[in-house]
Amino acid sequence: MPPSERSGGPTSAAGAAGFASLGDATTSQAAFRDELFARGLLIESGVPGLYGRGALFEEIRARFDALVDAAAAVDQPELMRFPPLLPREQLESSGYLHSFPHLAGSVFAFAGSEADALAQEERAARHEDWSEHQQMTDLALVPAACYPVYPAIASRGPLPASGVVVDAGAAWVFRHEPSHDPARMQCFHQREIVRIGSPSEVLEWRDQWSQRGLALLRGLGLAAERANAADPFFGRGGRMLAANQRQQELKFELLVPLGGEEATAVTSFNYHQEHFAHRHQLLLADGTTAHTACLGFGQERIVLALLFAHGFEPASWPAEVRSRLWGS
Amino acid sequence: MPPSERSGGPTSAAGAAGFASLGDATTSQAAFRDELFARGLLIESGVPGLYGRGALFEEIRARFDALVDAAAAVDQPELMRFPPLLPREQLESSGYLHSFPHLAGSVFAFAGSEADALAQEERAARHEDWSEHQQMTDLALVPAACYPVYPAIASRGPLPASGVVVDAGAAWVFRHEPSHDPARMQCFHQREIVRIGSPSEVLEWRDQWSQRGLALLRGLGLAAERANAADPFFGRGGRMLAANQRQQELKFELLVPLGGEEATAVTSFNYHQEHFAHRHQLLLADGTTAHTACLGFGQERIVLALLFAHGFEPASWPAEVRSRLWGS
């Protein structure tokens, strides 16, 4: 799941120089965030978009995750789980730095002598710049939960007949876009499932899932709507990529009200055609290049949408919503 | 839980200059790792110490996690969950860069124009050095799962009478120490619980838990032993810190056989005295500085120890072990 274009949220437009400016939140988004902090649903860290989660927030997220498990069972997916970091070389080969350089994160670490370590520590303790002591490692932050899936499957050789479905679980992903809008986190869980197969298998799977996803969200009392969408590609050239993506209907999103002026994307369904399969040499049983698609539920956004729609006390949520989540 | 000194594993001694050299694995550790890959328990990424997890590996980890839930229930801990990143400022203030500069990771991101982005992408696509386009952000990798807990509790003001117990769950932590030993991962789950209170409350809690932890591991058929321990402090000055830590009995570990010449630490119990409380101004109800302790189960190491002790097929594990994990 590449980054969704942020329907409804403030746009974190990448500046012409320097880091993207801090995304502003609407008044109602800021009030919502403050209430989430006050109730311990989210825990402030001091960095916009980086939060701890309280027990109730995590319980709702886990209950939603179980509903996705149930909806996915018919696919009999293979389960794989990946850490929040991936090999830098994979990020370099993925095209992500072409499309979304402003959102990527890389991991740096110390390299030097004991004297260097001392100099670094002294600067750091004074909160001064210690970046010169850090060097790029061979690791980067996972930008989308499906990225590690493609090389893992490709390493097995040609796909079995009818391809594969991989459930990558609820993985931590990173987007460098600080914001006070609680729905725009820098570090959040994507529950992602990936389909790799022939073009028709992949497209049919994506379309089935966009219906399943819509039913899942509406069943929880969310006013979800499906919309054609595009990713927030970087720079002027990105506009053409986005227009092309919309025209080919490569991306759908499910949007729900979440305190912004427009609805917010909480789920996306992405058809990559040969993009990932070509890079990782994912081959069908007949030796031709596979196609891939993925879906991603933005779990924190869905928890926020439930709290926004039904209030901060799940005990008083509509009976049907409680029943679906808690079975009672 | 600060990093455990690596009993039994190869030492990733920080070199006098440059990155730590790649930790070697013993022949049996390397053979064990290859079997884990072949069976899909772990998934190779290309970077030593960074692995995906297969369904069975994750199921064992989740079952173990549930046993810790049950053992922790008597504490009635408050649940908090944190992302794999923390504010850089917290890392700077924590003392970690003094003790473990060689293990820390910081997050860098792109800052520049469209032309800069293009130059970065071209270098990256050729797997050349693109680090000059990346700048330090205000985020770093979480080095130990308890680090975000202290400021979260401190922000509430003085502690209630009898302090608090926080269950930080199974969180992703980072250690920059690439190795071919499968038990020495760069990115793994620590199941961590934190006690904040008076010195006697904290010490009593730690000692109770070291007994509970020992019973938990032995109940799973692991030949666990408790040992006084020290952290892998950096540099020549670190030797004195380690000696002091041992002499004051601030750190205990539970060690199990895991393919190395000596047993491997899979759990640690750490008494920080005033270290974290002083930095975060954690105060007892009477206004004096609190003390803290934490425990950390290294979940991947425990799964590996179970596979190492009982074999790769949980269906043929001893009935008592199966019964504890699966209830059947």
XYZ file of C-alpha atoms in Angstrom:
656
model
C 0.000 0.000 0.000
C 1.704 3.165 -1.144
C 0.837 6.315 0.776
C -2.719 7.451 0.240
C -3.361 10.887 -1.042
C -4.705 12.546 2.006
C -8.344 13.123 1.251
C -9.754 15.481 3.804
C -6.613 15.904 5.854
C -4.352 18.910 5.562
C -1.854 18.477 2.782
C 1.745 18.157 3.900
C 3.063 19.683 0.717
C 6.789 19.182 0.459
C 8.461 22.564 0.504
C 10.862 23.650 -2.195
C 13.669 23.378 0.352
C 14.060 21.917 3.811
C 11.684 19.590 5.562
C 7.995 19.572 4.838
C 6.240 22.155 6.951
C 4.256 20.932 9.931
C 0.783 19.978 8.763
C -1.860 22.099 10.407
C -4.944 20.552 11.889
C -8.421 22.031 11.647
C -9.871 23.346 14.894
C -12.046 20.284 15.282
C -9.117 17.940 14.573
C -7.008 19.679 17.213
C -9.868 19.510 19.739
C -10.331 15.818 18.934
C -6.616 15.172 19.468
C -6.623 16.993 22.809
C -9.570 14.896 23.986
C -7.728 11.722 22.918
C -4.755 12.809 25.056
C -6.921 13.816 28.017
C -8.619 10.411 28.049
C -5.374 8.467 27.658
C -6.488 6.970 24.357
C -3.363 8.420 22.809
C -0.218 9.425 24.731
C 1.658 12.587 23.731
C 5.371 12.171 22.970
C 6.377 15.736 22.210
C 6.754 14.996 18.484
C 3.665 15.658 16.304
C 2.390 12.441 14.775
C 4.251 10.132 17.207
C 2.009 8.807 19.975
C 1.734 6.067 22.534
C -1.533 4.136 22.702
C -3.614 3.494 25.795
C -5.298 0.185 26.647
C -8.717 1.091 25.218
C -7.294 2.363 21.933
C -5.334 -0.868 21.512
C -8.322 -3.015 22.426
C -10.442 -1.421 19.706
C -7.591 -1.830 17.222
C -7.189 -5.520 18.103
C -10.943 -6.133 17.797
C -10.966 -4.537 14.369
C -7.933 -6.590 13.382
C -9.828 -9.774 14.288
C -12.666 -8.736 11.951
C -10.128 -8.459 9.119
C -8.792 -11.923 10.045
C -12.312 -13.281 9.668
C -12.935 -11.480 6.366
C -9.596 -12.716 5.000
C -10.067 -16.368 5.949
C -11.752 -17.193 2.638
C -8.476 -16.291 0.863
C -6.515 -18.774 3.031
C -3.598 -16.339 3.063
C -0.079 -17.263 4.064
C 0.893 -15.326 7.192
C 4.168 -13.390 7.221
C 5.274 -10.739 9.665
C 8.034 -8.168 9.137
C 9.905 -5.709 11.366
C 9.529 -1.920 11.016
C 12.856 -1.796 9.151
C 13.781 -3.148 5.743
C 17.086 -3.436 3.870
C 18.048 -0.030 2.456
C 18.822 -1.740 -0.836
C 15.165 -2.784 -1.131
C 14.033 0.796 -0.652
C 16.566 1.942 -3.250
C 15.285 -0.570 -5.806
C 11.599 -0.004 -5.120
C 11.026 3.331 -6.848
C 9.776 4.808 -3.551
C 12.523 7.435 -3.506
C 11.388 8.538 -6.950
C 7.728 8.903 -6.033
C 7.836 9.756 -2.311
C 11.316 11.037 -1.324
C 9.672 13.411 1.170
C 8.055 10.560 3.143
C 10.943 8.064 3.384
C 13.147 7.518 6.419
C 16.624 5.989 6.621
C 18.481 4.607 9.647
C 21.811 6.079 10.667
C 24.133 4.864 13.419
C 27.372 5.728 15.135
C 30.720 4.959 13.578
C 33.840 6.151 15.280
C 36.348 6.013 18.099
C 35.836 6.405 21.817
C 36.755 10.065 21.465
C 34.124 10.454 18.752
C 31.555 8.769 20.973
C 32.348 11.202 23.750
C 32.030 14.200 21.432
C 28.727 12.867 20.108
C 27.346 12.272 23.564
C 28.303 15.726 24.801
C 26.562 17.400 21.888
C 23.517 15.180 22.166
C 23.161 15.778 25.902
C 23.022 19.526 25.136
C 20.520 18.845 22.330
C 22.969 20.228 19.785
C 23.624 18.773 16.328
C 25.347 15.373 16.568
C 24.444 14.216 13.065
C 28.046 14.319 11.804
C 28.832 11.304 13.993
C 26.083 9.223 12.406
C 26.517 7.283 9.179
C 23.977 5.664 6.927
C 23.393 1.985 7.751
C 22.024 -0.701 5.432
C 18.544 -0.270 6.969
C 15.591 2.017 6.276
C 12.104 2.499 7.713
C 9.374 0.355 6.143
C 7.279 2.754 4.032
C 4.405 0.327 3.348
C 3.738 -3.076 4.881
C 3.783 -4.914 1.556
C 7.331 -3.960 0.563
C 9.122 -6.864 2.298
C 6.582 -9.370 0.949
C 7.659 -9.242 -2.711
C 11.317 -10.265 -2.273
C 10.286 -12.943 0.259
C 7.938 -14.543 -2.278
C 10.300 -13.993 -5.213
C 13.094 -15.875 -3.417
C 11.059 -19.080 -3.739
C 11.120 -19.077 -7.526
C 8.132 -19.086 -9.896
C 4.687 -18.848 -8.283
C 2.394 -21.844 -7.902
C -0.606 -22.022 -10.233
C -3.199 -19.414 -9.152
C -0.494 -17.380 -7.386
C -0.396 -16.478 -3.698
C -2.150 -14.365 -1.083
C 0.054 -13.093 1.765
C -1.301 -11.596 4.972
C 1.425 -9.267 6.252
C -0.534 -8.501 9.408
C -0.683 -5.181 11.201
C 2.792 -3.797 10.567
C 4.375 -0.530 11.664
C 5.039 1.826 8.768
C 6.712 5.242 8.673
C 5.805 8.464 6.851
C 7.843 11.563 7.485
C 5.010 14.072 7.655
C 4.668 15.660 11.105
C 1.155 16.967 11.743
C -1.113 17.955 14.592
C -3.992 16.119 12.894
C -4.273 12.917 14.975
C -5.237 11.010 11.809
C -1.894 11.847 10.198
C 0.641 9.872 12.181
C 4.304 9.417 11.317
C 4.310 5.878 12.687
C 1.182 3.717 12.459
C -0.154 0.214 11.768
C -1.136 -0.886 8.298
C -3.041 -4.157 8.174
C -2.006 -5.276 4.757
C -2.814 -8.219 2.497
C -1.070 -8.825 -0.819
C -2.220 -10.714 -3.921
C 0.302 -11.936 -6.479
C -0.920 -13.709 -9.602
C -2.163 -13.188 -13.126
C -3.679 -9.799 -14.039
C -7.231 -11.155 -13.932
C -6.721 -12.959 -10.596
C -5.251 -9.852 -9.054
C -7.928 -7.475 -10.323
C -10.769 -9.766 -9.301
C -9.272 -10.095 -5.808
C -8.922 -6.331 -5.443
C -12.498 -5.705 -6.516
C -13.869 -8.388 -4.179
C -11.933 -6.848 -1.309
C -13.113 -3.322 -1.979
C -16.664 -4.641 -1.500
C -15.670 -6.640 1.595
C -13.916 -3.624 3.066
C -16.899 -1.377 2.443
C -19.224 -3.885 4.122
C -16.812 -4.235 7.050
C -16.628 -0.489 7.722
C -20.345 0.158 7.161
C -21.130 -2.733 9.484
C -19.319 -0.742 12.172
C -21.568 2.254 11.653
C -19.052 4.224 9.605
C -20.396 6.244 6.650
C -17.767 4.797 4.313
C -17.688 5.641 0.609
C -15.487 4.212 -2.106
C -13.577 6.650 -4.322
C -11.053 6.558 -7.112
C -7.799 7.948 -5.699
C -4.145 8.781 -6.296
C -0.974 8.795 -4.216
C 0.705 12.020 -2.989
C 3.548 11.847 -5.515
C 6.385 14.296 -4.957
C 6.980 17.474 -6.918
C 5.666 18.834 -10.182
C 6.273 15.590 -12.046
C 4.135 13.861 -9.462
C 0.994 15.535 -10.760
C 1.212 13.605 -13.988
C 1.804 10.342 -12.138
C -1.269 10.998 -10.006
C -3.426 11.870 -13.030
C -2.267 8.702 -14.756
C -3.023 6.615 -11.667
C -6.551 8.008 -11.480
C -7.191 7.556 -15.176
C -6.150 3.900 -15.050
C -8.155 3.381 -11.841
C -5.154 1.797 -10.127
C -6.130 2.983 -6.653
C -9.382 2.990 -4.705
C -9.870 4.288 -1.212
C -12.574 3.967 1.401
C -13.276 7.355 2.957
C -14.970 8.138 6.261
C -15.724 11.375 8.133
C -12.917 12.156 10.581
C -13.169 15.806 11.582
C -11.717 17.272 8.402
C -13.544 19.318 5.808
C -13.530 16.303 3.505
C -13.697 12.623 4.345
C -10.447 10.806 5.263
C -9.030 7.705 3.578
C -8.894 4.766 6.004
C -8.391 1.889 3.551
C -6.843 1.593 0.124
C -6.800 -0.983 -2.655
C -3.886 -0.725 -5.019
C -3.228 -2.412 -8.325
C 0.481 -2.211 -9.088
C 0.370 -3.961 -12.456
C 3.968 -5.174 -13.047
C 5.666 -2.522 -10.873
C 6.807 -4.725 -7.970
C 6.809 -8.009 -9.880
C 9.188 -6.594 -12.485
C 11.592 -5.257 -9.842
C 11.632 -8.517 -7.910
C 11.309 -10.880 -10.883
C 8.087 -12.402 -9.606
C 7.149 -14.926 -12.271
C 3.956 -16.865 -12.883
C 4.127 -20.634 -13.294
C 4.325 -20.112 -17.094
C 7.383 -17.864 -16.748
C 5.662 -14.553 -17.539
C 5.814 -11.624 -15.113
C 3.166 -11.638 -12.392
C 0.934 -8.737 -11.400
C 0.378 -7.609 -7.822
C -2.215 -5.785 -5.778
C -2.477 -4.988 -2.103
C -4.983 -3.643 0.360
C -4.208 -1.712 3.504
C -6.418 -0.847 6.440
C -5.042 2.184 8.279
C -5.780 0.814 11.724
C -5.260 3.925 13.818
C -7.468 5.947 11.452
C -10.212 3.340 11.742
C -10.058 3.426 15.554
C -10.190 7.227 15.389
C -13.145 7.092 12.987
C -15.038 4.790 15.377
C -14.353 7.129 18.313
C -15.301 10.132 16.174
C -18.542 8.541 14.993
C -19.718 6.836 18.168
C -18.077 8.766 21.013
C -15.262 8.137 23.487
C -17.095 5.490 25.533
C -17.421 2.171 23.708
C -19.886 1.029 26.400
C -22.393 3.437 24.855
C -21.677 2.631 21.203
C -24.604 1.280 19.137
C -25.446 -2.315 20.068
C -24.806 -3.597 16.559
C -21.333 -2.056 16.474
C -20.493 -3.459 19.922
C -21.781 -6.837 18.875
C -19.555 -6.952 15.803
C -16.459 -5.902 17.698
C -16.977 -7.608 21.041
C -19.516 -10.302 20.190
C -21.854 -8.987 22.884
C 15.555 -3.077 29.694
C 18.984 -1.907 28.615
C 20.872 -4.216 26.269
C 21.948 -7.445 27.901
C 25.551 -8.373 27.855
C 25.553 -11.180 25.402
C 26.270 -14.223 27.450
C 27.171 -17.060 25.195
C 26.753 -15.248 21.926
C 29.658 -13.876 19.951
C 30.688 -10.456 21.169
C 30.048 -7.640 18.738
C 32.956 -5.625 20.013
C 32.814 -2.074 18.735
C 35.864 -1.448 16.635
C 38.168 1.467 17.279
C 36.868 3.068 14.090
C 34.023 2.399 11.696
C 31.009 0.226 12.287
C 31.117 -2.765 14.562
C 32.370 -5.782 12.694
C 29.847 -8.395 11.710
C 29.333 -10.791 14.598
C 30.326 -14.306 13.692
C 28.106 -17.218 14.528
C 29.329 -20.584 15.741
C 28.933 -23.447 13.300
C 25.924 -24.767 15.179
C 24.334 -21.291 15.318
C 24.779 -20.897 11.561
C 23.315 -24.360 10.929
C 20.377 -23.539 13.210
C 19.767 -20.284 11.318
C 19.850 -22.049 7.949
C 17.291 -24.576 9.178
C 15.044 -21.728 10.413
C 15.193 -20.192 6.924
C 14.613 -23.523 5.158
C 11.502 -24.182 7.237
C 10.118 -20.663 6.789
C 10.245 -19.996 10.529
C 12.404 -16.983 9.771
C 12.579 -15.201 6.408
C 15.931 -13.950 5.127
C 16.098 -10.260 4.195
C 19.667 -9.961 2.962
C 20.743 -8.002 6.062
C 22.176 -10.054 8.963
C 19.941 -9.789 12.028
C 16.881 -8.508 10.110
C 14.320 -11.229 9.438
C 10.698 -11.757 8.579
C 8.735 -14.240 10.676
C 6.650 -17.118 9.408
C 3.238 -18.120 10.771
C 4.518 -20.819 13.140
C 7.228 -18.606 14.620
C 4.670 -15.899 15.296
C 2.191 -18.344 16.783
C 4.740 -19.586 19.306
C 5.659 -15.989 20.142
C 2.006 -15.065 20.684
C 1.409 -18.113 22.886
C 4.395 -17.217 25.027
C 3.175 -13.616 25.223
C -0.152 -14.853 26.591
C 1.683 -16.731 29.359
C 3.360 -13.458 30.363
C -0.065 -11.762 30.343
C -1.284 -14.385 32.775
C 1.787 -14.120 35.008
C 1.500 -10.320 35.053
C -2.205 -10.196 35.921
C -1.509 -10.197 39.663
C 0.266 -6.829 39.227
C -2.820 -5.312 37.564
C -0.524 -3.345 35.260
C -1.618 -0.374 33.209
C -1.301 -1.199 29.508
C 0.588 1.192 27.235
C 1.882 0.570 23.744
C 4.544 2.580 21.910
C 5.788 2.752 18.322
C 9.286 1.582 17.318
C 10.435 5.234 17.228
C 10.845 7.719 20.060
C 11.626 11.447 20.150
C 15.338 11.999 19.525
C 15.362 14.396 22.463
C 14.400 11.526 24.780
C 17.297 9.447 23.530
C 19.632 12.415 23.998
C 18.516 12.886 27.600
C 18.509 9.213 28.520
C 22.229 8.534 28.859
C 21.969 5.779 26.244
C 24.423 7.533 23.927
C 26.916 7.572 26.776
C 26.624 3.880 27.586
C 25.678 2.324 24.231
C 26.551 4.701 21.360
C 27.420 1.672 19.197
C 23.899 0.199 19.455
C 21.731 3.307 18.910
C 19.955 4.226 15.671
C 18.695 7.609 14.508
C 16.175 8.435 11.775
C 17.195 10.617 8.858
C 14.966 11.923 6.065
C 15.114 13.914 2.881
C 15.359 17.666 2.897
C 15.784 19.465 -0.384
C 14.494 20.634 -3.711
C 13.089 18.673 -6.633
C 16.549 18.700 -8.180
C 17.994 17.316 -4.946
C 15.345 14.601 -4.899
C 16.268 13.621 -8.422
C 19.982 13.478 -7.587
C 19.234 11.400 -4.483
C 17.050 8.967 -6.396
C 19.593 8.484 -9.169
C 22.328 7.660 -6.678
C 20.069 5.403 -4.643
C 18.870 3.490 -7.699
C 22.528 2.724 -8.491
C 23.095 1.765 -4.810
C 25.606 4.568 -4.444
C 25.952 6.842 -1.414
C 22.906 9.135 -1.066
C 23.443 9.993 2.589
C 24.288 13.647 1.905
C 20.658 14.262 0.964
C 19.404 12.940 4.284
C 19.184 15.070 7.425
C 18.643 14.094 11.026
C 14.975 14.185 12.054
C 13.596 14.547 15.567
C 13.083 10.763 15.769
C 15.274 7.825 16.795
C 14.865 4.056 17.062
C 13.543 2.767 20.396
C 16.541 1.123 22.128
C 14.536 -0.533 24.928
C 10.786 -0.858 25.327
C 10.677 0.914 28.679
C 12.171 4.216 27.482
C 8.891 5.855 26.385
C 7.145 4.759 29.597
C 8.991 7.097 31.977
C 8.077 10.440 30.354
C 4.490 9.216 29.831
C 4.110 8.503 33.549
C 6.055 11.612 34.612
C 3.712 13.869 32.627
C 0.910 12.981 35.050
C 2.653 14.512 38.054
C 3.590 12.754 41.306
C 2.886 9.022 41.502
C -0.060 7.602 43.399
C 0.684 5.879 46.715
C 2.376 2.512 46.014
C 3.502 3.718 42.582
C 2.618 2.145 39.239
C 3.210 -0.952 37.143
C 3.143 -0.416 33.372
C 2.934 -3.228 30.845
C 4.537 -1.888 27.669
C 3.675 -5.044 25.745
C 5.788 -6.697 23.105
C 7.488 -3.718 21.486
C 9.973 -3.566 18.618
C 13.423 -2.453 19.709
C 16.578 -1.786 17.704
C 20.225 -2.703 18.324
C 22.801 -1.912 15.685
C 24.805 -5.121 15.891
C 24.613 -7.142 12.665
C 25.305 -10.833 13.259
C 24.760 -14.210 11.637
C 23.754 -15.638 15.023
C 19.942 -15.893 14.723
C 19.658 -15.047 18.445
C 21.307 -11.676 17.873
C 18.777 -9.697 15.884
C 18.965 -6.008 15.077
C 15.191 -5.624 15.347
C 13.203 -7.775 17.799
C 10.352 -7.805 20.324
C 10.926 -7.064 23.974
C 7.979 -7.898 26.207
C 8.596 -5.361 28.884
C 6.988 -4.471 32.217
C 8.053 -1.485 34.304
C 7.746 -0.840 38.037
C 7.961 2.700 39.390
C 7.761 3.281 43.140
C 9.778 3.411 46.339
C 13.119 1.562 46.448
C 11.672 -1.297 48.510
C 8.581 -1.671 46.306
C 10.707 -1.742 43.189
C 13.268 -4.225 44.518
C 10.599 -6.559 45.879
C 8.797 -6.505 42.532
C 11.987 -7.270 40.633
C 12.847 -10.200 42.882
C 9.325 -11.645 42.677
C 9.484 -11.423 38.907
C 12.859 -13.099 38.620
C 11.278 -16.099 40.370
C 8.153 -15.907 38.213
C 10.243 -15.672 35.064
C 12.370 -18.643 36.061
C 9.244 -20.734 36.739
C 7.722 -19.644 33.446
C 10.751 -20.677 31.371
C 11.384 -23.921 33.266
C 7.712 -24.779 32.879
C 8.339 -24.720 29.137
C 11.109 -27.264 29.425
C 13.935 -24.737 29.159
C 16.992 -25.295 31.348
C 16.928 -21.699 32.581
C 19.383 -20.419 35.180
C 19.475 -17.055 36.904
C 22.741 -15.098 36.843
C 24.075 -11.769 37.952
C 24.830 -9.773 34.799
C 26.026 -6.518 33.277
C 25.239 -4.508 30.163
C 27.617 -4.299 27.160
C 28.785 -0.788 27.953
C 30.865 0.911 25.258
C 34.591 1.417 25.328
C 37.261 1.151 27.988
C 35.268 3.238 30.475
C 32.427 0.784 30.060
C 34.337 -1.938 31.873
C 34.123 -0.017 35.112
C 30.413 0.637 34.609
C 29.857 -3.082 34.071
C 31.885 -4.037 37.137
C 29.925 -1.553 39.224
C 26.621 -2.887 37.890
C 27.593 -6.440 38.822
C 28.851 -5.466 42.234
C 25.605 -3.668 43.080
C 23.570 -6.566 41.633
C 21.535 -4.186 39.497
C 20.956 -6.679 36.693
C 19.886 -10.326 36.645
C 19.431 -12.427 33.575
C 17.803 -15.759 32.842
C 20.066 -17.833 30.607
C 19.145 -20.811 28.446
C 21.117 -23.021 26.033
C 20.842 -21.653 22.502
C 23.607 -23.164 20.401
C 26.443 -21.040 21.700
C 29.340 -22.199 23.833
C 27.726 -20.539 26.835
C 24.062 -20.059 27.648
C 22.219 -17.078 26.138
C 20.299 -14.385 28.040
C 16.586 -14.467 27.165
C 15.180 -12.364 30.000
C 16.572 -9.576 32.148
C 15.563 -7.829 35.348
C 17.032 -4.397 35.796
C 17.091 -2.103 38.803
C 17.795 1.450 37.624
C 17.777 3.093 41.060
C 17.144 6.815 40.359
C 18.600 6.806 36.817
C 15.380 7.243 34.820
C 13.340 8.816 37.611
C 15.902 11.570 38.056
C 16.006 12.357 34.334
C 12.217 12.447 34.016
C 11.465 13.893 37.457
C 9.377 10.930 38.502
C 8.299 11.769 42.044
C 6.702 9.659 44.723
C 3.565 10.915 46.450
C 5.780 12.435 49.182
C 7.764 14.458 46.642
C 10.967 12.377 46.784
C 12.469 10.859 43.647
C 11.082 7.457 42.686
C 13.096 4.378 41.811
C 12.428 2.205 38.765
C 12.976 -1.339 37.601
C 11.988 -3.197 34.467
C 11.917 -6.703 33.133
C 12.212 -7.717 29.539
C 11.537 -11.033 27.865
C 13.442 -11.281 24.581
C 10.616 -12.934 22.700
C 12.450 -14.066 19.590
C 15.212 -15.609 21.711
C 12.625 -17.503 23.743
C 10.966 -18.855 20.583
C 14.406 -19.870 19.312
C 15.236 -21.527 22.647
C 11.996 -23.546 22.470
C 12.762 -24.660 18.907
C 16.356 -25.438 19.897
C 15.314 -27.458 22.951
C 12.289 -29.294 21.591
C 12.785 -29.410 17.834
C 11.245 -27.725 14.804
C 7.860 -29.491 15.026
C 5.734 -28.223 17.910
C 3.362 -31.168 17.318
C 6.073 -33.405 18.773
C 7.067 -31.161 21.689
C 6.672 -32.622 25.202
C 3.017 -32.829 26.226
C 3.511 -30.574 29.241
C 5.094 -27.845 27.120
C 2.318 -28.096 24.531
C -0.267 -27.984 27.253
C 1.151 -24.790 28.754
C 1.385 -23.030 25.417
C -1.681 -24.356 23.632
C -3.819 -25.596 26.503
C -4.020 -29.024 24.895
